[in-house]
């Protein structure tokens, strides 16, 4: 079974990720990981925090001479300026995890909640996801993502994106958006229809909803399918988004997620002090203007980890050399049917 865990706080010493059950013989270099971390860190819409984060990292286990060994993989990512002293605040930031977490854990200090709830943690997920992306790439499975809307803008060009972000920044406001994730080359038959939890759509939804700020999830035709006729829906394979009955059907996998606007506002947002119950203004100086571009990158990695798990369940194998011919044989076998449809 492929599984992973992360630990670490937004302003702690390091973020740590552990990936277990990953096969041996997959070449992964520091450059592969650095490239993916940079895509996440420098995605459009980032705030001032990213100017001083470098995401310096070390793979401390599971990799020998640039090749995975089959042992658990451990990655540590440094925070460039860890806090010496955690600030104390009795005021939860509206729209963040602060209030729910303060109530859940019975603490009056919102910093104890936001330090772990912060999207900084997704750097560890991206580092681990890079291993999964490498496995997929070597099996001919390709991931890509793009942002298809930013705030109310749907016809996105570089100019429109820069102008929308600059205008939001001037207003002290933030923007949400929608990203689309596409996976080409997945073998048919990953996932299962035998139990609800085994359905790949359910697993992918869980993986993508686990990304901070994701509030909506669609597969293929998604919400628009509700208004389509059955004939139109059944006879347009593109609308399935690559999944039927919780299994891949050989078509490209197409997923979309809605990402809410970052709730931390430079212009300030009204909240309540949980000790005095007096109104308080919370100003978030370092907030990102939008998280949607970074979330798209994170989603590639979160989905790659989930799909690597599904792939290993179907094909087994402790090393890439063992898995590769099995996937090739399966592609030949299923291709005989799929190519005639
Ligand atoms: C985040 C708030 C901002 C973001 C942070 C996520 O950081 P700060 O705590 O400095 O205001 O920059 O994202 C990252 C640091 C990162 O690497 O993604 C939040 O509240 O989720």
Coordinates of C-alpha atoms and ligand atoms in Angstrom, one line a residue:
X1 CA 0.0 0.0 0.0
X2 CA 1.3 3.5 -0.9
X3 CA 0.8 6.0 1.9
X4 CA 2.2 9.2 3.1
X5 CA 2.3 11.5 6.0
X6 CA 3.5 15.1 6.5
X7 CA 4.5 17.0 9.6
X8 CA 5.7 20.6 10.2
X9 CA 4.4 24.1 10.9
X10 CA 4.3 27.1 8.6
X11 CA 7.0 28.9 10.7
X12 CA 8.6 25.9 12.3
X13 CA 12.1 24.5 11.5
X14 CA 11.2 22.1 8.7
X15 CA 8.4 20.4 6.9
X16 CA 8.8 16.6 6.7
X17 CA 7.2 14.2 4.4
X18 CA 7.3 10.4 4.5
X19 CA 6.2 8.2 1.6
X20 CA 6.0 4.5 2.2
X21 CA 5.3 1.6 -0.3
X22 CA 7.0 3.3 -3.3
X23 CA 8.8 0.9 -5.6
X24 CA 12.6 0.7 -6.1
X25 CA 14.4 1.6 -9.2
X26 CA 12.7 4.9 -10.0
X27 CA 15.3 7.6 -10.9
X28 CA 14.5 10.9 -9.0
X29 CA 17.0 13.7 -8.8
X30 CA 17.2 16.8 -6.6
X31 CA 16.5 18.8 -9.8
X32 CA 13.2 17.0 -10.3
X33 CA 12.1 17.9 -6.8
X34 CA 13.4 21.5 -6.9
X35 CA 11.6 22.1 -10.2
X36 CA 8.2 21.0 -8.8
X37 CA 8.7 23.0 -5.5
X38 CA 9.6 26.1 -7.5
X39 CA 6.4 25.7 -9.7
X40 CA 4.4 25.7 -6.5
X41 CA 6.3 28.4 -4.7
X42 CA 6.4 30.9 -7.6
X43 CA 3.0 30.3 -9.0
X44 CA 1.2 33.6 -9.9
X45 CA -0.6 35.5 -7.0
X46 CA 1.9 34.7 -4.3
X47 CA 2.4 37.1 -1.4
X48 CA 5.7 38.6 0.1
X49 CA 6.4 35.4 2.1
X50 CA 7.6 33.5 -1.0
X51 CA 10.2 36.2 -1.7
X52 CA 12.2 34.8 1.2
X53 CA 11.3 31.1 1.1
X54 CA 13.8 29.0 -0.9
X55 CA 12.3 25.6 -0.1
X56 CA 15.8 24.2 0.5
X57 CA 15.3 20.4 1.0
X58 CA 17.1 17.1 1.7
X59 CA 16.0 13.6 0.9
X60 CA 17.2 11.8 4.0
X61 CA 15.9 8.3 3.3
X62 CA 14.8 5.9 0.5
X63 CA 17.0 7.3 -2.2
X64 CA 20.5 5.9 -3.1
X65 CA 22.6 7.5 -5.9
X66 CA 19.5 9.1 -7.4
X67 CA 17.4 5.9 -7.4
X68 CA 14.6 4.9 -5.1
X69 CA 15.4 1.8 -3.0
X70 CA 11.9 0.6 -2.0
X71 CA 12.5 1.8 1.6
X72 CA 10.3 4.6 3.0
X73 CA 11.3 8.0 1.5
X74 CA 11.8 11.0 3.8
X75 CA 12.1 14.6 2.6
X76 CA 12.8 17.6 4.8
X77 CA 12.1 21.1 3.6
X78 CA 13.5 24.1 5.6
X79 CA 11.6 27.2 6.4
X80 CA 14.0 30.0 5.8
X81 CA 13.1 32.1 8.8
X82 CA 11.6 29.9 11.5
X83 CA 9.9 31.8 14.3
X84 CA 11.8 32.0 17.5
X85 CA 8.6 32.7 19.4
X86 CA 5.1 32.0 18.2
X87 CA 2.9 35.0 18.4
X88 CA -0.2 34.8 20.6
X89 CA -3.6 35.9 19.3
X90 CA -7.0 35.4 20.8
X91 CA -8.5 36.6 17.5
X92 CA -9.4 33.9 14.9
X93 CA -8.9 35.1 11.3
X94 CA -12.3 34.8 9.6
X95 CA -12.5 32.2 6.9
X96 CA -9.4 30.3 8.1
X97 CA -9.2 27.2 10.2
X98 CA -8.6 29.3 13.3
X99 CA -12.1 29.4 14.9
X100 CA -13.0 25.8 14.2
X101 CA -9.5 24.6 15.4
X102 CA -9.6 26.8 18.6
X103 CA -12.9 25.3 19.5
X104 CA -11.9 21.8 18.6
X105 CA -8.6 21.8 20.6
X106 CA -9.8 24.1 23.3
X107 CA -7.0 26.7 22.8
X108 CA -7.2 30.5 23.0
X109 CA -4.2 31.0 20.7
X110 CA -5.1 31.0 17.0
X111 CA -1.4 30.7 16.1
X112 CA -1.4 27.1 17.4
X113 CA -4.1 26.3 14.8
X114 CA -3.0 28.3 11.8
X115 CA 0.6 27.1 11.9
X116 CA -0.4 23.6 11.0
X117 CA -3.5 24.5 8.9
X118 CA -1.4 26.7 6.7
X119 CA -0.9 25.8 3.0
X120 CA 2.8 25.9 3.6
X121 CA 2.4 22.1 4.4
X122 CA 1.6 21.5 0.7
X123 CA 5.3 22.0 -0.1
X124 CA 5.8 18.6 1.6
X125 CA 3.0 17.0 -0.5
X126 CA 4.6 18.4 -3.7
X127 CA 8.0 17.0 -2.8
X128 CA 6.5 13.5 -2.2
X129 CA 4.2 13.8 -5.2
X130 CA 7.3 14.4 -7.4
X131 CA 8.2 10.7 -6.8
X132 CA 4.8 9.7 -8.0
X133 CA 5.0 11.9 -11.0
X134 CA 8.3 10.3 -11.9
X135 CA 6.8 6.8 -11.7
X136 CA 3.9 7.9 -13.9
X137 CA 6.2 9.6 -16.5
X138 CA 8.3 6.4 -16.8
X139 CA 5.1 4.5 -17.5
X140 CA 3.9 7.0 -20.2
X141 CA 1.3 8.8 -17.9
X142 CA 1.4 12.6 -18.2
X143 CA -0.1 15.2 -15.9
X144 CA -0.9 18.8 -16.7
X145 CA -3.0 21.5 -15.2
X146 CA -4.2 25.0 -16.1
X147 CA -6.2 27.7 -14.4
X148 CA -9.5 28.2 -16.3
X149 CA -10.9 31.1 -14.3
X150 CA -9.6 33.7 -11.9
X151 CA -12.3 35.6 -10.0
X152 CA -14.9 36.5 -12.7
X153 CA -12.3 36.2 -15.6
X154 CA -12.6 33.2 -17.8
X155 CA -10.7 34.2 -21.0
X156 CA -7.3 34.1 -19.3
X157 CA -4.2 35.5 -20.9
X158 CA -1.0 36.6 -19.1
X159 CA -2.1 40.2 -19.4
X160 CA -5.6 39.6 -17.9
X161 CA -4.1 37.5 -15.1
X162 CA -1.6 40.2 -14.1
X163 CA -4.2 43.0 -14.3
X164 CA -6.7 41.0 -12.3
X165 CA -4.1 40.2 -9.6
X166 CA -2.8 43.8 -9.5
X167 CA -6.4 45.2 -9.2
X168 CA -7.2 42.8 -6.3
X169 CA -4.0 43.7 -4.6
X170 CA -4.8 47.4 -4.9
X171 CA -8.2 46.8 -3.3
X172 CA -6.6 44.8 -0.5
X173 CA -8.7 41.9 -1.7
X174 CA -8.1 38.3 -2.9
X175 CA -9.4 36.1 -5.7
X176 CA -10.6 32.6 -6.1
X177 CA -10.6 30.5 -9.3
X178 CA -11.0 27.2 -11.0
X179 CA -8.3 24.9 -12.2
X180 CA -8.4 21.9 -14.5
X181 CA -6.2 18.9 -14.1
X182 CA -5.7 16.5 -17.0
X183 CA -4.0 13.1 -16.9
X184 CA -3.2 11.4 -20.2
X185 CA -2.1 7.8 -20.7
X186 CA -3.7 6.2 -17.7
X187 CA -4.3 2.5 -18.2
X188 CA -8.0 1.5 -18.2
X189 CA -9.3 -0.4 -15.1
X190 CA -7.6 1.5 -12.3
X191 CA -9.9 1.8 -9.2
X192 CA -12.9 -0.4 -8.6
X193 CA -16.7 -0.4 -8.4
X194 CA -16.8 -3.0 -5.7
X195 CA -17.1 -0.6 -2.7
X196 CA -17.9 3.1 -2.5
X197 CA -14.6 3.9 -0.9
X198 CA -12.7 1.9 -3.7
X199 CA -14.1 4.1 -6.4
X200 CA -11.3 6.1 -7.9
X201 CA -13.6 9.2 -8.2
X202 CA -14.1 9.1 -4.4
X203 CA -10.4 8.7 -3.8
X204 CA -9.4 11.5 -6.1
X205 CA -12.1 13.8 -4.7
X206 CA -10.7 13.1 -1.2
X207 CA -7.1 13.8 -2.4
X208 CA -8.1 17.1 -4.1
X209 CA -10.5 18.3 -1.4
X210 CA -7.6 17.8 1.0
X211 CA -5.9 20.8 -0.7
X212 CA -6.3 24.0 1.3
X213 CA -9.1 26.3 0.0
X214 CA -10.6 23.7 -2.4
X215 CA -14.4 24.0 -2.1
X216 CA -15.6 22.3 -5.3
X217 CA -14.7 19.2 -7.3
X218 CA -15.9 18.0 -10.7
X219 CA -15.1 15.1 -13.0
X220 CA -15.5 15.5 -16.7
X221 CA -18.8 17.2 -17.5
X222 CA -19.3 17.7 -13.7
X223 CA -22.1 20.0 -12.6
X224 CA -23.0 20.8 -16.2
X225 CA -24.0 17.1 -16.6
X226 CA -27.0 17.7 -14.3
X227 CA -28.6 19.7 -17.1
X228 CA -27.7 17.4 -20.0
X229 CA -30.0 14.8 -21.5
X230 CA -29.1 11.2 -20.9
X231 CA -28.5 10.5 -24.6
X232 CA -26.1 13.4 -24.8
X233 CA -24.3 12.4 -21.6
X234 CA -24.0 8.7 -22.4
X235 CA -22.8 9.1 -25.9
X236 CA -20.2 11.7 -25.3
X237 CA -17.3 9.8 -23.8
X238 CA -15.5 13.2 -23.0
X239 CA -18.2 14.0 -20.4
X240 CA -17.2 11.0 -18.3
X241 CA -13.8 12.7 -17.6
X242 CA -12.1 9.3 -17.9
X243 CA -14.0 7.6 -15.1
X244 CA -17.0 5.4 -15.1
X245 CA -18.2 3.4 -12.1
X246 CA -15.2 4.5 -10.2
X247 CA -12.7 3.0 -12.7
X248 CA -10.5 4.6 -15.4
X249 CA -12.0 3.9 -18.8
X250 CA -8.9 4.7 -21.0
X251 CA -10.0 8.2 -21.8
X252 CA -8.0 11.2 -20.5
X253 CA -8.8 11.9 -16.8
X254 CA -10.3 15.4 -16.4
X255 CA -10.9 17.0 -13.0
X256 CA -11.7 20.5 -12.0
X257 CA -11.6 22.2 -8.6
X258 CA -13.0 25.5 -7.4
X259 CA -10.6 27.3 -5.0
X260 CA -12.0 29.9 -2.7
X261 CA -10.5 33.4 -2.4
X262 CA -7.7 33.5 0.2
X263 CA -9.5 34.7 3.4
X264 CA -6.5 36.6 4.7
X265 CA -7.1 40.2 3.7
X266 CA -4.5 43.0 3.6
X267 CA -7.4 45.5 4.0
X268 CA -8.4 43.7 7.1
X269 CA -11.4 41.6 8.1
X270 CA -13.6 41.9 11.1
X271 CA -13.4 39.2 13.8
X272 CA -14.0 38.7 17.5
X273 CA -11.5 38.4 20.3
X274 CA -12.4 35.0 21.9
X275 CA -11.4 36.2 25.4
X276 CA -13.0 39.6 25.6
X277 CA -15.7 39.0 22.9
X278 CA -15.0 42.5 21.6
X279 CA -14.8 43.1 17.8
X280 CA -11.3 43.1 16.4
X281 CA -9.8 43.8 12.9
X282 CA -7.4 41.2 11.6
X283 CA -5.0 42.4 8.9
X284 CA -3.1 39.8 6.9
X285 CA 0.0 41.5 5.5
X286 CA 1.6 38.5 3.9
X287 CA -1.3 36.8 2.3
X288 CA -1.3 35.5 -1.2
X289 CA -3.6 37.3 -3.6
X290 CA -4.8 34.0 -5.0
X291 CA -4.1 30.4 -4.2
X292 CA -5.6 28.9 -7.4
X293 CA -2.3 28.8 -9.5
X294 CA -0.4 27.1 -6.6
X295 CA -3.4 24.8 -5.9
X296 CA -3.3 23.6 -9.6
X297 CA 0.4 22.5 -9.1
X298 CA -0.4 20.9 -5.8
X299 CA -3.3 19.0 -7.3
X300 CA -1.0 17.4 -9.9
X301 CA 1.0 16.0 -7.1
X302 CA -1.9 15.0 -4.9
X303 CA -3.6 13.2 -7.8
X304 CA -0.3 11.6 -8.8
X305 CA 0.1 10.1 -5.4
X306 CA -3.4 8.8 -5.4
X307 CA -3.1 7.4 -8.9
X308 CA 0.3 5.8 -8.1
X309 CA -1.5 4.0 -5.3
X310 CA -4.2 2.7 -7.6
X311 CA -1.6 1.7 -10.2
X312 CA 0.4 -0.3 -7.7
X313 CA -2.7 -2.0 -6.4
X314 CA -3.6 -3.1 -9.9
X315 CA -0.1 -4.1 -11.1
X316 CA 1.8 -4.8 -7.9
X317 CA 5.6 -4.9 -8.1
X318 CA 8.4 -3.8 -5.9
X319 CA 10.5 -2.3 -8.6
X320 CA 10.0 -0.3 -11.7
X321 CA 11.5 -3.2 -13.7
X322 CA 8.8 -5.4 -12.4
X323 CA 5.9 -3.0 -13.0
X324 CA 6.9 -1.7 -16.5
X325 CA 6.3 -5.0 -18.4
X326 CA 3.1 -5.6 -16.5
X327 CA 1.7 -2.3 -17.5
X328 CA 2.8 -2.8 -21.1
X329 CA 1.2 -6.2 -21.3
X330 CA -2.1 -4.7 -19.9
X331 CA -2.0 -1.9 -22.4
X332 CA -1.7 -4.5 -25.2
X333 CA -4.5 -6.6 -23.8
X334 CA -6.9 -3.8 -23.2
X335 CA -5.9 -2.0 -26.4
X336 CA -7.4 -4.8 -28.4
X337 CA -10.8 -3.8 -27.1
X338 CA -10.4 0.0 -26.6
X339 CA -9.0 0.5 -30.1
X340 CA -12.1 -1.0 -31.7
X341 CA -14.7 1.2 -29.9
Ligands
LIG1 C1 -0.7 30.8 4.2 C2 -0.4 32.2 4.4 C3 0.8 32.8 3.8 C4 1.2 32.0 2.6 C5 1.4 30.5 3.1 C6 0.0 30.0 3.3 O1 1.9 32.7 4.7 P1 2.1 33.6 6.0 O2 1.8 32.7 7.2 O3 3.5 34.0 6.0 O4 1.1 34.7 5.9 O5 2.4 32.5 2.0 O6 1.9 29.7 2.1 C7 3.2 29.4 2.2 C8 4.1 29.8 3.0 C9 3.6 28.4 1.2 O7 4.8 28.0 1.1 O8 2.7 27.9 0.5 C10 -1.9 30.2 4.9 O9 -2.4 30.8 5.8 O10 -2.3 29.2 4.4

